[in-house]
Coordinates of C-alpha atoms in Angstrom, one line a residue:
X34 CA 77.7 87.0 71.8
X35 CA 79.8 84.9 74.3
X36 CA 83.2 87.2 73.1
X37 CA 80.8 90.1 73.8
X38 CA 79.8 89.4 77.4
X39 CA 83.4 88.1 78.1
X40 CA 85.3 91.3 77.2
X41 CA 82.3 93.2 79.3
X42 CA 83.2 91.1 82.1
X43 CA 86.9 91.6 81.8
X44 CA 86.2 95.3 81.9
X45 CA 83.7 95.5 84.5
X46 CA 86.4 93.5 86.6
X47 CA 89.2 95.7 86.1
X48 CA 87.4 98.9 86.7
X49 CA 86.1 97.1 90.0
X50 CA 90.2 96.2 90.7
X51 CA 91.1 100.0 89.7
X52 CA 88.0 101.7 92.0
X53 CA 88.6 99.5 95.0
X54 CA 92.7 100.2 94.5
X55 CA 91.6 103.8 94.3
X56 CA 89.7 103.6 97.4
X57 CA 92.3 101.8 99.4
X58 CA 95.0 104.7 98.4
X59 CA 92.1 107.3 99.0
X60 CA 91.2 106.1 102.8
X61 CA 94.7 105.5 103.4
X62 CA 95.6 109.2 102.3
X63 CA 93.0 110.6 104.6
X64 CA 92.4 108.3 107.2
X65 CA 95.7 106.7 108.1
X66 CA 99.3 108.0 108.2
X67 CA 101.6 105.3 108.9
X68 CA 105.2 106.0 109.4
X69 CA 107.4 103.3 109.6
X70 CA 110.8 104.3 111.9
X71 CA 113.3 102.6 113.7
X72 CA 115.1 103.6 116.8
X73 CA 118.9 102.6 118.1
X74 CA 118.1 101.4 121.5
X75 CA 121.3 102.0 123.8
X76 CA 118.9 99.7 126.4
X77 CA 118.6 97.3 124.5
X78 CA 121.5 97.3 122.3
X79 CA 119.7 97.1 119.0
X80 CA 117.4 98.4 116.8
X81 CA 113.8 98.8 117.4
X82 CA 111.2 98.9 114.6
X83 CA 108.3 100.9 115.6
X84 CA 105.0 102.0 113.6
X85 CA 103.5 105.6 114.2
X86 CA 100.1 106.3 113.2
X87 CA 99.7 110.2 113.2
X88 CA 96.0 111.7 112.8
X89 CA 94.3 113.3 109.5
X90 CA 94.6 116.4 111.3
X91 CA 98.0 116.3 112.0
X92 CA 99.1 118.3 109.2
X93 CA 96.3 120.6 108.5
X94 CA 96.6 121.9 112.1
X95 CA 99.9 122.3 113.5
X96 CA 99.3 123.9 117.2
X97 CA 97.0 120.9 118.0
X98 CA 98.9 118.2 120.2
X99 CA 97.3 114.7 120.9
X100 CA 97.7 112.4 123.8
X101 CA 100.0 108.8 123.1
X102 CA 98.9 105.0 122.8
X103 CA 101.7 103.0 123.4
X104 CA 101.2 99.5 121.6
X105 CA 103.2 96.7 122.8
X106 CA 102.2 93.7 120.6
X107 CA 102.3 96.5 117.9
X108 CA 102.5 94.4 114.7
X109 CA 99.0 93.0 115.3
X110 CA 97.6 95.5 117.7
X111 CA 97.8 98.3 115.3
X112 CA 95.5 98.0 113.3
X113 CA 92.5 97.2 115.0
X114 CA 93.2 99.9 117.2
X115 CA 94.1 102.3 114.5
X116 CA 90.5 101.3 113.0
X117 CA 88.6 101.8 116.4
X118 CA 90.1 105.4 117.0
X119 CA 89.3 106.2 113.0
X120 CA 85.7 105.1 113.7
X121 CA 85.3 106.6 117.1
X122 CA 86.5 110.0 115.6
X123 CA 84.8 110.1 112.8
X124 CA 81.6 110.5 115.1
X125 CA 83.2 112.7 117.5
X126 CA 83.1 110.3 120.0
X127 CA 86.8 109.5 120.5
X128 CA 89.8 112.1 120.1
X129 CA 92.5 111.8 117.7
X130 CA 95.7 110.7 119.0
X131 CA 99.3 109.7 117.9
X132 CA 99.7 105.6 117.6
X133 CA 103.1 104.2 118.7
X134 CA 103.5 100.3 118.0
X135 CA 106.4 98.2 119.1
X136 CA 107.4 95.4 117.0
X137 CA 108.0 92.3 119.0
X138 CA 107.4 89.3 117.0
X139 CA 109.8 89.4 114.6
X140 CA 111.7 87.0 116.4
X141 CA 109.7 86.5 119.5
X142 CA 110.8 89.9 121.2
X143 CA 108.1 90.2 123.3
X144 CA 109.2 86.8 126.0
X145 CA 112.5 88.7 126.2
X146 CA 111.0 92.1 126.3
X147 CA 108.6 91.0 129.1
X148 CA 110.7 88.6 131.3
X149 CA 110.5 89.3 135.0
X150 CA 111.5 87.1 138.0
X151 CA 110.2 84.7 140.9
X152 CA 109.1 88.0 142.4
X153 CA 107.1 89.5 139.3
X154 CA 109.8 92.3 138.7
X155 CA 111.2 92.9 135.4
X156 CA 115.0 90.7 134.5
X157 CA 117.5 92.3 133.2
X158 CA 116.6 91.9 129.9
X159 CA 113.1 92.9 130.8
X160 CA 114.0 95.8 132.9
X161 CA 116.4 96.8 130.1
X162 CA 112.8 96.8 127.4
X163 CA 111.3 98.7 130.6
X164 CA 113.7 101.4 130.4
X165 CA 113.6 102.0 126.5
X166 CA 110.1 102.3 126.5
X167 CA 110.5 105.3 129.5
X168 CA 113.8 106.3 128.5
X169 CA 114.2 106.5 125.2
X170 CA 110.9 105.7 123.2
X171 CA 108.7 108.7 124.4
X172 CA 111.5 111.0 124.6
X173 CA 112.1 110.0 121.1
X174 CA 108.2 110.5 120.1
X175 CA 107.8 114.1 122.1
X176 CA 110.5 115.6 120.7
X177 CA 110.0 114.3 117.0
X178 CA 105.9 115.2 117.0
X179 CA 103.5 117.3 119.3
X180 CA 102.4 115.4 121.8
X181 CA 100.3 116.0 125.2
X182 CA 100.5 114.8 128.5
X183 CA 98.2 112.0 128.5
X184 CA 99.9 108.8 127.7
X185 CA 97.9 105.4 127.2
X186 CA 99.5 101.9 127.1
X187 CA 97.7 98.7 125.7
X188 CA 99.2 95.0 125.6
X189 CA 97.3 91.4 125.1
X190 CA 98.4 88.6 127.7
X191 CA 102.0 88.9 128.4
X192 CA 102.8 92.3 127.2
X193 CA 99.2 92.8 129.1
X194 CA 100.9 91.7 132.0
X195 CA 104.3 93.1 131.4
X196 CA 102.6 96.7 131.2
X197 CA 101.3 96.9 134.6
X198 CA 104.7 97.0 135.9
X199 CA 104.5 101.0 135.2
X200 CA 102.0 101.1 137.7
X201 CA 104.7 100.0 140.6
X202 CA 106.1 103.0 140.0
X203 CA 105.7 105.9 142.7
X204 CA 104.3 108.2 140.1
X205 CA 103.7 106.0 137.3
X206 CA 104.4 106.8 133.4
X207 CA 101.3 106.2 131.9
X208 CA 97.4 107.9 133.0
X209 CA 95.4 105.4 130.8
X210 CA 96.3 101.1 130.9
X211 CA 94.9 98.8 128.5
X212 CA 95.5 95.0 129.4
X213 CA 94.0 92.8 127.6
X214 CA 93.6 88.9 129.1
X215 CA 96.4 89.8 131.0
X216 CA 99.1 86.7 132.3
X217 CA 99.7 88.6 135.1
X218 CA 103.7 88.0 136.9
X219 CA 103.8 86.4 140.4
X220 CA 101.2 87.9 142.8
X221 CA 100.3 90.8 140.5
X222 CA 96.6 89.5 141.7
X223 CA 97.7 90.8 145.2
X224 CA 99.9 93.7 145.0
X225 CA 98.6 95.9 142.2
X226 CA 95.4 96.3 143.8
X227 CA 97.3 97.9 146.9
X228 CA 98.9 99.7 143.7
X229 CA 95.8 101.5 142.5
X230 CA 94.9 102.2 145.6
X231 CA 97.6 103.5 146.9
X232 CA 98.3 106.0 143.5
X233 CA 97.6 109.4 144.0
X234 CA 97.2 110.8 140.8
X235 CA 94.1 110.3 137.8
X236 CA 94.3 106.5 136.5
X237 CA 92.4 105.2 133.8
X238 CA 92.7 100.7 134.2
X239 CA 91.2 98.7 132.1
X240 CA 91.4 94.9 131.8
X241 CA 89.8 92.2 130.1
X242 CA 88.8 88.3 130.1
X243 CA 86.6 86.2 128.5
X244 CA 84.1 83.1 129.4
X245 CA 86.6 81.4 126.8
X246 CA 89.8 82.6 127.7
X247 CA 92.9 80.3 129.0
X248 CA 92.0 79.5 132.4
X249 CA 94.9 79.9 134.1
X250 CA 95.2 83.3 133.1
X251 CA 91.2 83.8 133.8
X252 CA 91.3 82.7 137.3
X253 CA 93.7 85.4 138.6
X254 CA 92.2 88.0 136.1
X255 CA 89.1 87.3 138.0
X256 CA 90.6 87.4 141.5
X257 CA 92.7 90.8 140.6
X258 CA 88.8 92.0 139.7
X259 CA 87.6 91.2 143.1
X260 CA 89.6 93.2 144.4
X261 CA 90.1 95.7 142.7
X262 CA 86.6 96.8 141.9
X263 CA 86.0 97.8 145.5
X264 CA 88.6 101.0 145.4
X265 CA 86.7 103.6 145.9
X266 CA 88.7 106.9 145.0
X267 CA 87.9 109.4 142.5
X268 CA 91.3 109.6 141.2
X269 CA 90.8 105.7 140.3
X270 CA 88.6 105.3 136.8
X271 CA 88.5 100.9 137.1
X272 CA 86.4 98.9 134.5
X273 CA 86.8 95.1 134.0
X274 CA 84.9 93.1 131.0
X275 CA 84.3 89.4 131.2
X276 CA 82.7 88.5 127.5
X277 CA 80.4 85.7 127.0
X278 CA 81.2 83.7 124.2
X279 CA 84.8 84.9 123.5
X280 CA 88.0 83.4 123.2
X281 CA 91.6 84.8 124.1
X282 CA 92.1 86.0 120.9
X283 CA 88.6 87.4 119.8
X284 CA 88.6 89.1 123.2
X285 CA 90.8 91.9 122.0
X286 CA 87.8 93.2 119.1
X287 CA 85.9 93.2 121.6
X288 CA 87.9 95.0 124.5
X289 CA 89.6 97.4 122.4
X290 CA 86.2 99.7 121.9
X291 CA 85.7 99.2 125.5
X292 CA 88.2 100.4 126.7
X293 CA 88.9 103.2 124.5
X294 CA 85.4 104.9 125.1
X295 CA 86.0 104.1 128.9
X296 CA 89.1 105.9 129.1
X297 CA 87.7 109.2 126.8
X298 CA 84.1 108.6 128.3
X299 CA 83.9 112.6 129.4
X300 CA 85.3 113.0 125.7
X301 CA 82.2 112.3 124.1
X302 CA 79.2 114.5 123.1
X303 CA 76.2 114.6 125.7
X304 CA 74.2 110.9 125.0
X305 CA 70.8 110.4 126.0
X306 CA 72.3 108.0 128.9
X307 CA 74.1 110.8 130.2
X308 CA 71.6 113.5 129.6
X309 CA 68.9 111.5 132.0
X310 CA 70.8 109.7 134.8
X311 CA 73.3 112.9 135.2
X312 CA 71.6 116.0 133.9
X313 CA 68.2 116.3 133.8
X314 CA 68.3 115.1 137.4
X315 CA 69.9 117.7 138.9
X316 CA 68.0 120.5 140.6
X317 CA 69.9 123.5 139.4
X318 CA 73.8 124.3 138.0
X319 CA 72.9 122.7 134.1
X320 CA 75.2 125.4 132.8
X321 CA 77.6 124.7 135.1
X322 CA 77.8 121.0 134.8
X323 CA 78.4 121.7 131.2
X324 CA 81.0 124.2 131.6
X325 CA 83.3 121.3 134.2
X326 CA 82.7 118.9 131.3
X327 CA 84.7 120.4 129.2
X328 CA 87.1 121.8 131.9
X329 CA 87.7 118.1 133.1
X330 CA 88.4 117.3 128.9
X331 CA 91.1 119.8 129.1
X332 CA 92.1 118.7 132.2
X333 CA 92.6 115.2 131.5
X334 CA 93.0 114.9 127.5
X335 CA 94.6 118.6 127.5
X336 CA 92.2 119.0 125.0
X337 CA 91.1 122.8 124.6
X338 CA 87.6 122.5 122.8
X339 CA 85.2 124.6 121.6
X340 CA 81.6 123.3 123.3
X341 CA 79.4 121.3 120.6
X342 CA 76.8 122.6 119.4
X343 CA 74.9 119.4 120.2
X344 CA 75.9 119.6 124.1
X345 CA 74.0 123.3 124.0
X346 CA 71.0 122.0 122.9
X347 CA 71.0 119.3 125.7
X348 CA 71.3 121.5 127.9
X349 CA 69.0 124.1 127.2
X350 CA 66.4 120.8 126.7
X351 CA 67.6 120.2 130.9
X352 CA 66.6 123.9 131.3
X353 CA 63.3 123.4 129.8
X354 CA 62.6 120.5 131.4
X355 CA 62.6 121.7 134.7
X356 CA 61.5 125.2 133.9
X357 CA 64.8 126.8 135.3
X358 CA 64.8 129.5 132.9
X359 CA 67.0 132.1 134.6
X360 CA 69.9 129.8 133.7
X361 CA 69.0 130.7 130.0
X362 CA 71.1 134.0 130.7
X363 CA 74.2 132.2 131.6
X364 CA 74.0 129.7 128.5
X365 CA 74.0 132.7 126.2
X366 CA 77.1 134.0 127.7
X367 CA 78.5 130.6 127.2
X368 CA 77.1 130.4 123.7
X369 CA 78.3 133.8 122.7
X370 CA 82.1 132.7 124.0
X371 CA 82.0 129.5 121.9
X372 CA 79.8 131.0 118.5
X373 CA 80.2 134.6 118.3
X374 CA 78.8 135.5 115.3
X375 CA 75.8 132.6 115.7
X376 CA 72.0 133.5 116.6
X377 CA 72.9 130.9 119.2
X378 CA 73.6 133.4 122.1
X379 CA 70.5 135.4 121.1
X380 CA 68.2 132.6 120.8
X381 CA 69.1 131.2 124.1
X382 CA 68.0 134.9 125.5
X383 CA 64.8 135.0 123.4
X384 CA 64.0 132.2 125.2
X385 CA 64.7 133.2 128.6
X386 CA 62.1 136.0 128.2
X387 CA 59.3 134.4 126.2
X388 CA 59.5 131.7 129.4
X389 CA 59.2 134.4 131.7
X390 CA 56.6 136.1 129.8
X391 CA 58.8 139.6 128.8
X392 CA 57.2 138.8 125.4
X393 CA 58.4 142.5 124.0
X394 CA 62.4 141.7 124.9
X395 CA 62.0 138.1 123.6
X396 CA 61.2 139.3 120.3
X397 CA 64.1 142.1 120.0
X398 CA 66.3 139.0 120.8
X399 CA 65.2 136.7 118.0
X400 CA 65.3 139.8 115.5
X401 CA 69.1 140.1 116.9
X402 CA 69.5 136.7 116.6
X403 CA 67.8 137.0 112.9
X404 CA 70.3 139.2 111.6
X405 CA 73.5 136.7 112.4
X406 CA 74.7 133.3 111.6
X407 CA 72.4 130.2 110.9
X408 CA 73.7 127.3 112.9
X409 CA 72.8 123.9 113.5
X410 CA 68.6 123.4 112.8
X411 CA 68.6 127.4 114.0
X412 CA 67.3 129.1 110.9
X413 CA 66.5 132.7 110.1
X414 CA 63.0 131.2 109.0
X415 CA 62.8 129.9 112.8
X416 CA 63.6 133.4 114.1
X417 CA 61.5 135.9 112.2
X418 CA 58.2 132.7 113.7
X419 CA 58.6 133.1 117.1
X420 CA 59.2 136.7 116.7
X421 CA 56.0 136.7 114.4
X422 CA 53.7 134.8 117.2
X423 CA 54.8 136.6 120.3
X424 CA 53.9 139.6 118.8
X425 CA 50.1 138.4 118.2
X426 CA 50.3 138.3 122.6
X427 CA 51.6 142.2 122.7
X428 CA 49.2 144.5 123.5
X429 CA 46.7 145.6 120.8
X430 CA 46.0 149.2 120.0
X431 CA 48.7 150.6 121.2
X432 CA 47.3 150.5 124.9
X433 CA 49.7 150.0 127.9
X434 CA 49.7 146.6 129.6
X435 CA 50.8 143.6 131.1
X436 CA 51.9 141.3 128.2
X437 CA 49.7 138.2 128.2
X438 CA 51.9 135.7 130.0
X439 CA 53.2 132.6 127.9
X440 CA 50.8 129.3 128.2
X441 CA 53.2 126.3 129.9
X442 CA 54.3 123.9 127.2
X443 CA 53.7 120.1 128.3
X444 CA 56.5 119.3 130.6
X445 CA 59.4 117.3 128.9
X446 CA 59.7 114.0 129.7
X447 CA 62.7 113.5 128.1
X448 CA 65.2 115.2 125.8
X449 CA 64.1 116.4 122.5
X450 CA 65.5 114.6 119.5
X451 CA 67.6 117.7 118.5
X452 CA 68.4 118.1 122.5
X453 CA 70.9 115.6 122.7
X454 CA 73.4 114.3 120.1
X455 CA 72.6 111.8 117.8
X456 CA 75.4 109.2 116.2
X457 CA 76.1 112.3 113.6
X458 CA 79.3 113.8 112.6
X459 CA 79.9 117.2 114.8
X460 CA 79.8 119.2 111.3
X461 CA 77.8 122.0 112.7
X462 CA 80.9 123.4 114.9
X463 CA 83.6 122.5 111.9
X464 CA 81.2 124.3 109.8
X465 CA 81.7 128.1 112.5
X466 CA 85.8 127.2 112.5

């Protein structure tokens, strides 16, 4: 019996081995592709090890481009980022981009790489690492992969500092800065402040401490956050996190999701949050807010997308809510744009009339929109209802009249459940690809 249950145990362990291997080559296939590559820096007269992460789409479409994270700190920042962007994708919440980590602890690069003088100005050494990075790393990476515009870069204490050194820059490098507990150079407190206000173009800055952070570093962290969080510009997007409980190092899990849905904030699908403080109290232009969203996406992220599904329904919940039904006709021609051969366009128009009361129109548009594309919880089941009960309010015996007008739902007091995007995988728009 005991030779029994031993060899059962012997094979229920190596199948467990061989299904968890399997899985680890599985998610790495799909959701990570690491390159390792190494560039001949004329700057800094050797060679540079770098890791690029490339996205699962990467391959499968090949006119997409993706914005850049820059990782300084990259042997150990990698990952965790890597892991944040997987997750924040997965639910649509965080674009894919293309991951590009320095090595610089090797052999303690990164005091070299980030040396600057009594004045908080790069050495020569550091200016030389200033320069590759400008110089000869992007080129390098937008030339070698498709890339867009918007470039990130993210660094923990003194690469943290080190990075903000782009920002003295008349028009600086990077849109999007990540420092993390940040040991800021000489007076960085003081001038970058005048920096970021000064900057005329679109700035994402975020920075980070902790309640257990080295206090040294803290205290100027926290003065550079006085200051700074009184710009007032609207090219200037500013967030600082101070975290209870964490130290310098457990910190970073914590700022790295923080700052990454801070910078692609306009990114993500409609939330409740947004959908009441921004939306639903507007008096008109729901349509139109929706339309900017995604023109300020493409703007920013130069990211063309196709308008979720989920954002549709949040707005047509806005338009329901404060009965401005008129802007139903402007939503279709959005919806007929973005889902063509959907009842999505159709059903927005159905609606518009049975609001208004035009009970006879409303039904020709949910029989249209019966005889084209499910999407989303719009079924042809749904259609041929409302068609069925607006016709029990046409007029009876074939005499001429007035419709009977449409009795006034309850007023929303907030969005429906399937008005505004739940933590779900946008599979309804991959699904009309």
């Amino acid at each position: 019996m005991l030779v029994h249950l031993t060899k059962f145990y012997f094979i229920c362990t190596v199948m467990k081995r061989n299904i968890l291997l399997l899985f680890f080559i599985y998610s790495n296939a799909v959701f990570s592709q690491k390159v390792i590559d190494t560039i001949s820096s004329k700057r800094l007269n050797e060679d540079r090890e770098i890791t690029i992460g490339l996205p699962p789409s990467y391959e499968k479409n090949s006119s997409k481009k993706y914005s850049v994270l820059v990782l300084l700190d990259g042997d150990f920042l990698f990952d965790a980022f890597q892991g944040a962007l997987s997750y924040g994708n997965y639910w649509d919440d965080l674009p894919e981009v293309i991951i590009v980590g320095i090595s610089q602890n090797k052999n303690n690069e990164r005091e070299t790489d980030c040396a600057v003088n009594e004045n908080g100005l790069p050495t020569e050494k550091g200016e030389a690492f200033f320069e590759f990075i400008g110089l000869e790393l992007l080129p390098y990476i937008e030339k070698k992969y498709r890339t867009a515009p918007f470039k990130i870069i993210a660094g923990l204490d003194t690469t943290a500092g080190f990075l903000n050194c782009y920002l003295y820059k008349d028009v600086p490098l990077f849109d999007a800065y990540i420092s993390m507990s940040p040991e800021l150079p000489a007076r960085m407190e003081e001038q970058l402040p005048d920096r970021l206000a000064a900057i005329q173009k679109l700035i994402f800055y975020y920075h980070s401490s902790g309640d257990g952070d080295m206090k040294k570093m803290r205290t100027r962290i926290i003065a550079l956050d006085e200051v700074s969080k009184k710009i007032n510009k609207p090219t200037l997007n500013y967030k600082f996190d101070d975290f209870k409980g964490a130290s310098h190092y457990s910190l970073v899990l914590n700022s790295i999701p923080s700052a990454l849905y801070h910078i692609f904030s306009v990114y993500q699908p409609i939330s409740t949050t947004e959908f009441n403080e921004k939306i639903a109290v507007l008096p008109s232009g729901y349509v139109d807010y929706l339309i900017k969203k995604y023109e300020v996406i493409e703007k920013s992220f130069a990211l063309k997308l196709r308008i979720r599904f989920n954002d549709f329904k949040a707005i047509e919940a806005a338009i329901l809510k404060n009965k401005a039904y008129p802007e139903f006709d402007k939503l279709a021609q959005l919806a007929k744009k973005n889902y063509p051969k959907t009842m999505l366009a159709d059903y927005e128009m159905g609606q518009m009339y049975e609001k208004k009361g035009e009970n006879a129109k409303a039904i020709k548009s949910y029989m249209v929109a019966f005889q084209r594309d499910e999407i989303g919880d719009l079924t042809k089941d749904m259609m041929i209802e409302r068609a069925d009960e607006l016709k029990k309010l046409l007029p009876k015996n074939g005499k001429k009249g007035k419709e009977e007008p449409v009795v006034e739902e309850t007023p929303i007091t907030d969005a429906p459940t399937e008005a505004v995007p739940t933590d779900t995988p946008a599979t309804e728009e991959k699904k009309q690809e």
